[in-house]
Amino acid sequence: MIKTRPRPAVSGVASADRVLTVLTAFQVGDVSLGLVELAERTGLNKSTIMRLTVSLETFGLINRMADGRYQLASEVMRLNAVYQDALDLERHVMPVLQALTDETGETASLYVRHGAYRLCQYRVNSPHRLRLHLQPGDMRPMDNAAGAQALRTSIDKARTLTEPFYSSGVTDPHAAAMALPIFGAGDEMVGALMISGPASRLTEERAGILREAFCKAAADLARSLGCKVDFTWG
């Protein structure tokens, strides 16, 4: 008796791997691909590819043409636009962070809101050996730390600020930070610009000394991102 080979299960990690294998089979110069070409490039059988492309079509990543061939769809363009926007944001943010770290000697970061957390998106670490060991991608709670307060600030509230937010020992008993909200085009929240360091070094008094340079950096960044509000922060 000839045993029928079972079709690969389309679930969990294996399913994600197969879907991505089909999606990444498209190369520069491909207008469309047929089942035979997709099978050759992915090593998957045609029936599996047909089932996987249904999911890709549902999410707008692939279109099935009238002749049965497949081409990348509009969602790929949208994701590319998101990626390009992220690169553009990095181009604006990273020089500001580097300049802040050079001038203050402390770690400079840009945090964004991520659900119930704040996520470190960009960061330039302090040259000091004693510093906070966080990296881009690390998440912290939306507590009462300076960065979280900045991320909760509306643009109307930001207009009335006279000082950056400052906190010490909130998320970490040994850490202090100073932060301001950053808005971009359309006065939309971009994130929170922050400098942070050991509480023993970044005291409230020292934060006051760094205040002018920090506020200028925040205002310049917001302006470069298209914010129409001319913040002076007192």
PDB file of N, CA, C and O in Angstrom, residues 165-225:
ATOM      1  N   PHE A 165      10.704  67.132  32.688  1.00  0.00           N
ATOM      2  CA  PHE A 165      10.373  66.189  33.754  1.00  0.00           C
ATOM      3  C   PHE A 165      11.674  65.633  34.327  1.00  0.00           C
ATOM      4  O   PHE A 165      12.621  65.339  33.591  1.00  0.00           O
ATOM      5  N   TYR A 166      11.694  65.485  35.638  1.00  0.00           N
ATOM      6  CA  TYR A 166      12.869  64.902  36.312  1.00  0.00           C
ATOM      7  C   TYR A 166      12.379  63.853  37.306  1.00  0.00           C
ATOM      8  O   TYR A 166      11.366  64.046  37.995  1.00  0.00           O
ATOM      9  N   SER A 167      13.088  62.742  37.375  1.00  0.00           N
ATOM     10  CA  SER A 167      12.750  61.718  38.365  1.00  0.00           C
ATOM     11  C   SER A 167      14.028  61.039  38.830  1.00  0.00           C
ATOM     12  O   SER A 167      15.029  60.994  38.106  1.00  0.00           O
ATOM     13  N   SER A 168      13.959  60.522  40.046  1.00  0.00           N
ATOM     14  CA  SER A 168      15.101  59.804  40.612  1.00  0.00           C
ATOM     15  C   SER A 168      14.580  58.651  41.460  1.00  0.00           C
ATOM     16  O   SER A 168      13.714  58.844  42.318  1.00  0.00           O
ATOM     17  N   GLY A 169      15.072  57.458  41.170  1.00  0.00           N
ATOM     18  CA  GLY A 169      14.723  56.298  41.976  1.00  0.00           C
ATOM     19  C   GLY A 169      13.329  55.751  41.774  1.00  0.00           C
ATOM     20  O   GLY A 169      12.819  55.057  42.646  1.00  0.00           O
ATOM     21  N   VAL A 170      12.695  56.028  40.636  1.00  0.00           N
ATOM     22  CA  VAL A 170      11.330  55.563  40.416  1.00  0.00           C
ATOM     23  C   VAL A 170      11.312  54.135  39.882  1.00  0.00           C
ATOM     24  O   VAL A 170      10.915  53.207  40.577  1.00  0.00           O
ATOM     25  N   THR A 171      11.762  53.943  38.655  1.00  0.00           N
ATOM     26  CA  THR A 171      11.801  52.590  38.090  1.00  0.00           C
ATOM     27  C   THR A 171      12.948  51.787  38.687  1.00  0.00           C
ATOM     28  O   THR A 171      12.809  50.604  38.981  1.00  0.00           O
ATOM     29  N   ASP A 172      14.065  52.456  38.850  1.00  0.00           N
ATOM     30  CA  ASP A 172      15.273  51.846  39.401  1.00  0.00           C
ATOM     31  C   ASP A 172      15.745  52.748  40.534  1.00  0.00           C
ATOM     32  O   ASP A 172      15.923  53.956  40.332  1.00  0.00           O
ATOM     33  N   PRO A 173      15.963  52.211  41.727  1.00  0.00           N
ATOM     34  CA  PRO A 173      16.348  53.062  42.864  1.00  0.00           C
ATOM     35  C   PRO A 173      17.682  53.773  42.671  1.00  0.00           C
ATOM     36  O   PRO A 173      17.966  54.746  43.381  1.00  0.00           O
ATOM     37  N   HIS A 174      18.466  53.315  41.710  1.00  0.00           N
ATOM     38  CA  HIS A 174      19.788  53.910  41.505  1.00  0.00           C
ATOM     39  C   HIS A 174      19.849  54.792  40.270  1.00  0.00           C
ATOM     40  O   HIS A 174      20.930  55.264  39.899  1.00  0.00           O
ATOM     41  N   ALA A 175      18.698  55.020  39.600  1.00  0.00           N
ATOM     42  CA  ALA A 175      18.694  55.733  38.323  1.00  0.00           C
ATOM     43  C   ALA A 175      17.923  57.034  38.404  1.00  0.00           C
ATOM     44  O   ALA A 175      16.940  57.161  39.128  1.00  0.00           O
ATOM     45  N   ALA A 176      18.391  58.018  37.636  1.00  0.00           N
ATOM     46  CA  ALA A 176      17.702  59.301  37.512  1.00  0.00           C
ATOM     47  C   ALA A 176      17.598  59.642  36.029  1.00  0.00           C
ATOM     48  O   ALA A 176      18.381  59.143  35.201  1.00  0.00           O
ATOM     49  N   ALA A 177      16.628  60.498  35.696  1.00  0.00           N
ATOM     50  CA  ALA A 177      16.429  60.852  34.295  1.00  0.00           C
ATOM     51  C   ALA A 177      15.752  62.202  34.171  1.00  0.00           C
ATOM     52  O   ALA A 177      15.057  62.661  35.075  1.00  0.00           O
ATOM     53  N   MET A 178      15.973  62.821  33.017  1.00  0.00           N
ATOM     54  CA  MET A 178      15.306  64.069  32.652  1.00  0.00           C
ATOM     55  C   MET A 178      14.721  63.851  31.270  1.00  0.00           C
ATOM     56  O   MET A 178      15.375  63.275  30.389  1.00  0.00           O
ATOM     57  N   ALA A 179      13.475  64.281  31.040  1.00  0.00           N
ATOM     58  CA  ALA A 179      12.818  63.970  29.774  1.00  0.00           C
ATOM     59  C   ALA A 179      11.884  65.091  29.341  1.00  0.00           C
ATOM     60  O   ALA A 179      11.372  65.862  30.159  1.00  0.00           O
ATOM     61  N   LEU A 180      11.654  65.146  28.020  1.00  0.00           N
ATOM     62  CA  LEU A 180      10.690  66.060  27.427  1.00  0.00           C
ATOM     63  C   LEU A 180       9.952  65.345  26.294  1.00  0.00           C
ATOM     64  O   LEU A 180      10.542  64.504  25.605  1.00  0.00           O
ATOM     65  N   PRO A 181       8.680  65.663  26.090  1.00  0.00           N
ATOM     66  CA  PRO A 181       7.952  65.060  24.970  1.00  0.00           C
ATOM     67  C   PRO A 181       8.400  65.676  23.650  1.00  0.00           C
ATOM     68  O   PRO A 181       8.690  66.881  23.587  1.00  0.00           O
ATOM     69  N   ILE A 182       8.444  64.865  22.613  1.00  0.00           N
ATOM     70  CA  ILE A 182       8.811  65.336  21.276  1.00  0.00           C
ATOM     71  C   ILE A 182       7.623  65.120  20.344  1.00  0.00           C
ATOM     72  O   ILE A 182       7.106  64.005  20.227  1.00  0.00           O
ATOM     73  N   PHE A 183       7.214  66.193  19.676  1.00  0.00           N
ATOM     74  CA  PHE A 183       6.127  66.122  18.719  1.00  0.00           C
ATOM     75  C   PHE A 183       6.673  66.393  17.321  1.00  0.00           C
ATOM     76  O   PHE A 183       7.678  67.095  17.153  1.00  0.00           O
ATOM     77  N   GLY A 184       5.988  65.832  16.319  1.00  0.00           N
ATOM     78  CA  GLY A 184       6.433  66.005  14.949  1.00  0.00           C
ATOM     79  C   GLY A 184       5.373  66.656  14.097  1.00  0.00           C
ATOM     80  O   GLY A 184       4.557  67.448  14.586  1.00  0.00           O
ATOM     81  N   ALA A 185       5.358  66.323  12.808  1.00  0.00           N
ATOM     82  CA  ALA A 185       4.396  66.889  11.876  1.00  0.00           C
ATOM     83  C   ALA A 185       2.977  66.584  12.326  1.00  0.00           C
ATOM     84  O   ALA A 185       2.686  65.490  12.802  1.00  0.00           O
ATOM     85  N   GLY A 186       2.090  67.582  12.177  1.00  0.00           N
ATOM     86  CA  GLY A 186       0.722  67.404  12.632  1.00  0.00           C
ATOM     87  C   GLY A 186       0.603  67.416  14.137  1.00  0.00           C
ATOM     88  O   GLY A 186      -0.432  67.044  14.696  1.00  0.00           O
ATOM     89  N   ASP A 187       1.669  67.845  14.804  1.00  0.00           N
ATOM     90  CA  ASP A 187       1.705  67.884  16.268  1.00  0.00           C
ATOM     91  C   ASP A 187       1.421  66.524  16.889  1.00  0.00           C
ATOM     92  O   ASP A 187       0.828  66.416  17.967  1.00  0.00           O
ATOM     93  N   GLU A 188       1.845  65.461  16.193  1.00  0.00           N
ATOM     94  CA  GLU A 188       1.677  64.103  16.696  1.00  0.00           C
ATOM     95  C   GLU A 188       2.845  63.740  17.603  1.00  0.00           C
ATOM     96  O   GLU A 188       3.997  64.098  17.332  1.00  0.00           O
ATOM     97  N   MET A 189       2.550  62.982  18.665  1.00  0.00           N
ATOM     98  CA  MET A 189       3.595  62.532  19.575  1.00  0.00           C
ATOM     99  C   MET A 189       4.577  61.612  18.848  1.00  0.00           C
ATOM    100  O   MET A 189       4.178  60.647  18.202  1.00  0.00           O
ATOM    101  N   VAL A 190       5.861  61.928  18.915  1.00  0.00           N
ATOM    102  CA  VAL A 190       6.908  61.085  18.346  1.00  0.00           C
ATOM    103  C   VAL A 190       7.511  60.198  19.425  1.00  0.00           C
ATOM    104  O   VAL A 190       7.726  59.003  19.224  1.00  0.00           O
ATOM    105  N   GLY A 191       7.780  60.775  20.575  1.00  0.00           N
ATOM    106  CA  GLY A 191       8.388  60.009  21.659  1.00  0.00           C
ATOM    107  C   GLY A 191       8.859  60.936  22.761  1.00  0.00           C
ATOM    108  O   GLY A 191       8.498  62.118  22.805  1.00  0.00           O
ATOM    109  N   ALA A 192       9.662  60.401  23.649  1.00  0.00           N
ATOM    110  CA  ALA A 192      10.211  61.179  24.757  1.00  0.00           C
ATOM    111  C   ALA A 192      11.729  61.195  24.643  1.00  0.00           C
ATOM    112  O   ALA A 192      12.365  60.146  24.619  1.00  0.00           O
ATOM    113  N   LEU A 193      12.276  62.402  24.552  1.00  0.00           N
ATOM    114  CA  LEU A 193      13.727  62.564  24.565  1.00  0.00           C
ATOM    115  C   LEU A 193      14.180  62.540  26.014  1.00  0.00           C
ATOM    116  O   LEU A 193      13.574  63.200  26.870  1.00  0.00           O
ATOM    117  N   MET A 194      15.255  61.799  26.299  1.00  0.00           N
ATOM    118  CA  MET A 194      15.629  61.604  27.695  1.00  0.00           C
ATOM    119  C   MET A 194      17.139  61.499  27.843  1.00  0.00           C
ATOM    120  O   MET A 194      17.823  60.956  26.977  1.00  0.00           O
ATOM    121  N   ILE A 195      17.650  62.041  28.922  1.00  0.00           N
ATOM    122  CA  ILE A 195      19.004  61.718  29.353  1.00  0.00           C
ATOM    123  C   ILE A 195      18.880  61.048  30.710  1.00  0.00           C
ATOM    124  O   ILE A 195      18.047  61.418  31.535  1.00  0.00           O
ATOM    125  N   SER A 196      19.695  60.044  30.931  1.00  0.00           N
ATOM    126  CA  SER A 196      19.600  59.267  32.164  1.00  0.00           C
ATOM    127  C   SER A 196      20.983  58.890  32.654  1.00  0.00           C
ATOM    128  O   SER A 196      21.956  58.864  31.896  1.00  0.00           O
ATOM    129  N   GLY A 197      21.043  58.594  33.945  1.00  0.00           N
ATOM    130  CA  GLY A 197      22.316  58.206  34.537  1.00  0.00           C
ATOM    131  C   GLY A 197      22.132  57.793  35.982  1.00  0.00           C
ATOM    132  O   GLY A 197      21.008  57.795  36.506  1.00  0.00           O
ATOM    133  N   PRO A 198      23.211  57.444  36.645  1.00  0.00           N
ATOM    134  CA  PRO A 198      23.122  57.077  38.062  1.00  0.00           C
ATOM    135  C   PRO A 198      22.573  58.248  38.884  1.00  0.00           C
ATOM    136  O   PRO A 198      22.925  59.405  38.639  1.00  0.00           O
ATOM    137  N   ALA A 199      21.707  57.946  39.825  1.00  0.00           N
ATOM    138  CA  ALA A 199      21.110  58.997  40.645  1.00  0.00           C
ATOM    139  C   ALA A 199      22.170  59.781  41.423  1.00  0.00           C
ATOM    140  O   ALA A 199      21.983  60.968  41.721  1.00  0.00           O
ATOM    141  N   SER A 200      23.279  59.139  41.726  1.00  0.00           N
ATOM    142  CA  SER A 200      24.349  59.808  42.462  1.00  0.00           C
ATOM    143  C   SER A 200      25.059  60.862  41.613  1.00  0.00           C
ATOM    144  O   SER A 200      25.668  61.790  42.144  1.00  0.00           O
ATOM    145  N   ARG A 201      24.944  60.741  40.293  1.00  0.00           N
ATOM    146  CA  ARG A 201      25.624  61.680  39.397  1.00  0.00           C
ATOM    147  C   ARG A 201      24.632  62.651  38.740  1.00  0.00           C
ATOM    148  O   ARG A 201      24.883  63.852  38.680  1.00  0.00           O
ATOM    149  N   LEU A 202      23.498  62.129  38.279  1.00  0.00           N
ATOM    150  CA  LEU A 202      22.494  62.981  37.647  1.00  0.00           C
ATOM    151  C   LEU A 202      21.497  63.433  38.723  1.00  0.00           C
ATOM    152  O   LEU A 202      20.344  63.025  38.763  1.00  0.00           O
ATOM    153  N   THR A 203      21.999  64.275  39.599  1.00  0.00           N
ATOM    154  CA  THR A 203      21.150  64.805  40.672  1.00  0.00           C
ATOM    155  C   THR A 203      20.223  65.877  40.109  1.00  0.00           C
ATOM    156  O   THR A 203      20.391  66.338  38.972  1.00  0.00           O
ATOM    157  N   GLU A 204      19.237  66.294  40.904  1.00  0.00           N
ATOM    158  CA  GLU A 204      18.330  67.351  40.462  1.00  0.00           C
ATOM    159  C   GLU A 204      19.097  68.645  40.207  1.00  0.00           C
ATOM    160  O   GLU A 204      18.800  69.394  39.267  1.00  0.00           O
ATOM    161  N   GLU A 205      20.110  68.894  41.035  1.00  0.00           N
ATOM    162  CA  GLU A 205      20.930  70.095  40.856  1.00  0.00           C
ATOM    163  C   GLU A 205      21.684  70.044  39.526  1.00  0.00           C
ATOM    164  O   GLU A 205      21.717  71.031  38.778  1.00  0.00           O
ATOM    165  N   ARG A 206      22.261  68.880  39.218  1.00  0.00           N
ATOM    166  CA  ARG A 206      23.003  68.774  37.953  1.00  0.00           C
ATOM    167  C   ARG A 206      22.050  68.814  36.772  1.00  0.00           C
ATOM    168  O   ARG A 206      22.379  69.346  35.715  1.00  0.00           O
ATOM    169  N   ALA A 207      20.862  68.249  36.929  1.00  0.00           N
ATOM    170  CA  ALA A 207      19.862  68.323  35.860  1.00  0.00           C
ATOM    171  C   ALA A 207      19.545  69.780  35.543  1.00  0.00           C
ATOM    172  O   ALA A 207      19.337  70.147  34.383  1.00  0.00           O
ATOM    173  N   GLY A 208      19.511  70.616  36.580  1.00  0.00           N
ATOM    174  CA  GLY A 208      19.265  72.041  36.362  1.00  0.00           C
ATOM    175  C   GLY A 208      20.378  72.684  35.552  1.00  0.00           C
ATOM    176  O   GLY A 208      20.123  73.559  34.715  1.00  0.00           O
ATOM    177  N   ILE A 209      21.603  72.235  35.776  1.00  0.00           N
ATOM    178  CA  ILE A 209      22.738  72.771  35.029  1.00  0.00           C
ATOM    179  C   ILE A 209      22.661  72.361  33.549  1.00  0.00           C
ATOM    180  O   ILE A 209      23.003  73.139  32.653  1.00  0.00           O
ATOM    181  N   LEU A 210      22.171  71.143  33.321  1.00  0.00           N
ATOM    182  CA  LEU A 210      22.081  70.621  31.951  1.00  0.00           C
ATOM    183  C   LEU A 210      20.796  71.048  31.237  1.00  0.00           C
ATOM    184  O   LEU A 210      20.645  70.799  30.041  1.00  0.00           O
ATOM    185  N   ARG A 211      19.904  71.688  31.978  1.00  0.00           N
ATOM    186  CA  ARG A 211      18.577  72.006  31.471  1.00  0.00           C
ATOM    187  C   ARG A 211      18.607  72.771  30.149  1.00  0.00           C
ATOM    188  O   ARG A 211      17.890  72.418  29.193  1.00  0.00           O
ATOM    189  N   GLU A 212      19.394  73.825  30.047  1.00  0.00           N
ATOM    190  CA  GLU A 212      19.389  74.673  28.849  1.00  0.00           C
ATOM    191  C   GLU A 212      19.798  73.893  27.600  1.00  0.00           C
ATOM    192  O   GLU A 212      19.131  73.970  26.563  1.00  0.00           O
ATOM    193  N   ALA A 213      20.874  73.115  27.717  1.00  0.00           N
ATOM    194  CA  ALA A 213      21.336  72.328  26.569  1.00  0.00           C
ATOM    195  C   ALA A 213      20.309  71.265  26.187  1.00  0.00           C
ATOM    196  O   ALA A 213      20.063  71.009  24.998  1.00  0.00           O
ATOM    197  N   PHE A 214      19.677  70.674  27.207  1.00  0.00           N
ATOM    198  CA  PHE A 214      18.695  69.627  26.942  1.00  0.00           C
ATOM    199  C   PHE A 214      17.451  70.193  26.264  1.00  0.00           C
ATOM    200  O   PHE A 214      16.940  69.638  25.287  1.00  0.00           O
ATOM    201  N   CYS A 215      16.953  71.305  26.766  1.00  0.00           N
ATOM    202  CA  CYS A 215      15.757  71.915  26.180  1.00  0.00           C
ATOM    203  C   CYS A 215      16.016  72.372  24.747  1.00  0.00           C
ATOM    204  O   CYS A 215      15.138  72.245  23.884  1.00  0.00           O
ATOM    205  N   LYS A 216      17.190  72.898  24.494  1.00  0.00           N
ATOM    206  CA  LYS A 216      17.529  73.321  23.131  1.00  0.00           C
ATOM    207  C   LYS A 216      17.548  72.124  22.188  1.00  0.00           C
ATOM    208  O   LYS A 216      17.031  72.183  21.061  1.00  0.00           O
ATOM    209  N   ALA A 217      18.132  71.017  22.646  1.00  0.00           N
ATOM    210  CA  ALA A 217      18.190  69.812  21.815  1.00  0.00           C
ATOM    211  C   ALA A 217      16.787  69.299  21.512  1.00  0.00           C
ATOM    212  O   ALA A 217      16.486  68.905  20.379  1.00  0.00           O
ATOM    213  N   ALA A 218      15.913  69.317  22.518  1.00  0.00           N
ATOM    214  CA  ALA A 218      14.535  68.852  22.327  1.00  0.00           C
ATOM    215  C   ALA A 218      13.786  69.744  21.349  1.00  0.00           C
ATOM    216  O   ALA A 218      13.059  69.266  20.465  1.00  0.00           O
ATOM    217  N   ALA A 219      13.947  71.071  21.503  1.00  0.00           N
ATOM    218  CA  ALA A 219      13.264  72.008  20.604  1.00  0.00           C
ATOM    219  C   ALA A 219      13.766  71.860  19.172  1.00  0.00           C
ATOM    220  O   ALA A 219      12.986  71.874  18.219  1.00  0.00           O
ATOM    221  N   ASP A 220      15.071  71.706  19.017  1.00  0.00           N
ATOM    222  CA  ASP A 220      15.651  71.538  17.676  1.00  0.00           C
ATOM    223  C   ASP A 220      15.158  70.242  17.026  1.00  0.00           C
ATOM    224  O   ASP A 220      14.861  70.220  15.824  1.00  0.00           O
ATOM    225  N   LEU A 221      15.075  69.166  17.802  1.00  0.00           N
ATOM    226  CA  LEU A 221      14.613  67.887  17.259  1.00  0.00           C
ATOM    227  C   LEU A 221      13.150  67.992  16.828  1.00  0.00           C
ATOM    228  O   LEU A 221      12.775  67.549  15.740  1.00  0.00           O
ATOM    229  N   ALA A 222      12.313  68.577  17.690  1.00  0.00           N
ATOM    230  CA  ALA A 222      10.900  68.729  17.344  1.00  0.00           C
ATOM    231  C   ALA A 222      10.741  69.559  16.077  1.00  0.00           C
ATOM    232  O   ALA A 222       9.937  69.232  15.195  1.00  0.00           O
ATOM    233  N   ARG A 223      11.513  70.625  15.967  1.00  0.00           N
ATOM    234  CA  ARG A 223      11.434  71.487  14.787  1.00  0.00           C
ATOM    235  C   ARG A 223      11.863  70.737  13.530  1.00  0.00           C
ATOM    236  O   ARG A 223      11.234  70.859  12.474  1.00  0.00           O
ATOM    237  N   SER A 224      12.899  69.932  13.645  1.00  0.00           N
ATOM    238  CA  SER A 224      13.387  69.187  12.475  1.00  0.00           C
ATOM    239  C   SER A 224      12.398  68.121  12.031  1.00  0.00           C
ATOM    240  O   SER A 224      12.387  67.710  10.867  1.00  0.00           O
ATOM    241  N   LEU A 225      11.539  67.672  12.958  1.00  0.00           N
ATOM    242  CA  LEU A 225      10.538  66.659  12.638  1.00  0.00           C
ATOM    243  C   LEU A 225       9.218  67.273  12.174  1.00  0.00           C
ATOM    244  O   LEU A 225       8.252  66.554  11.929  1.00  0.00           O
TER     245      LEU A 225
END
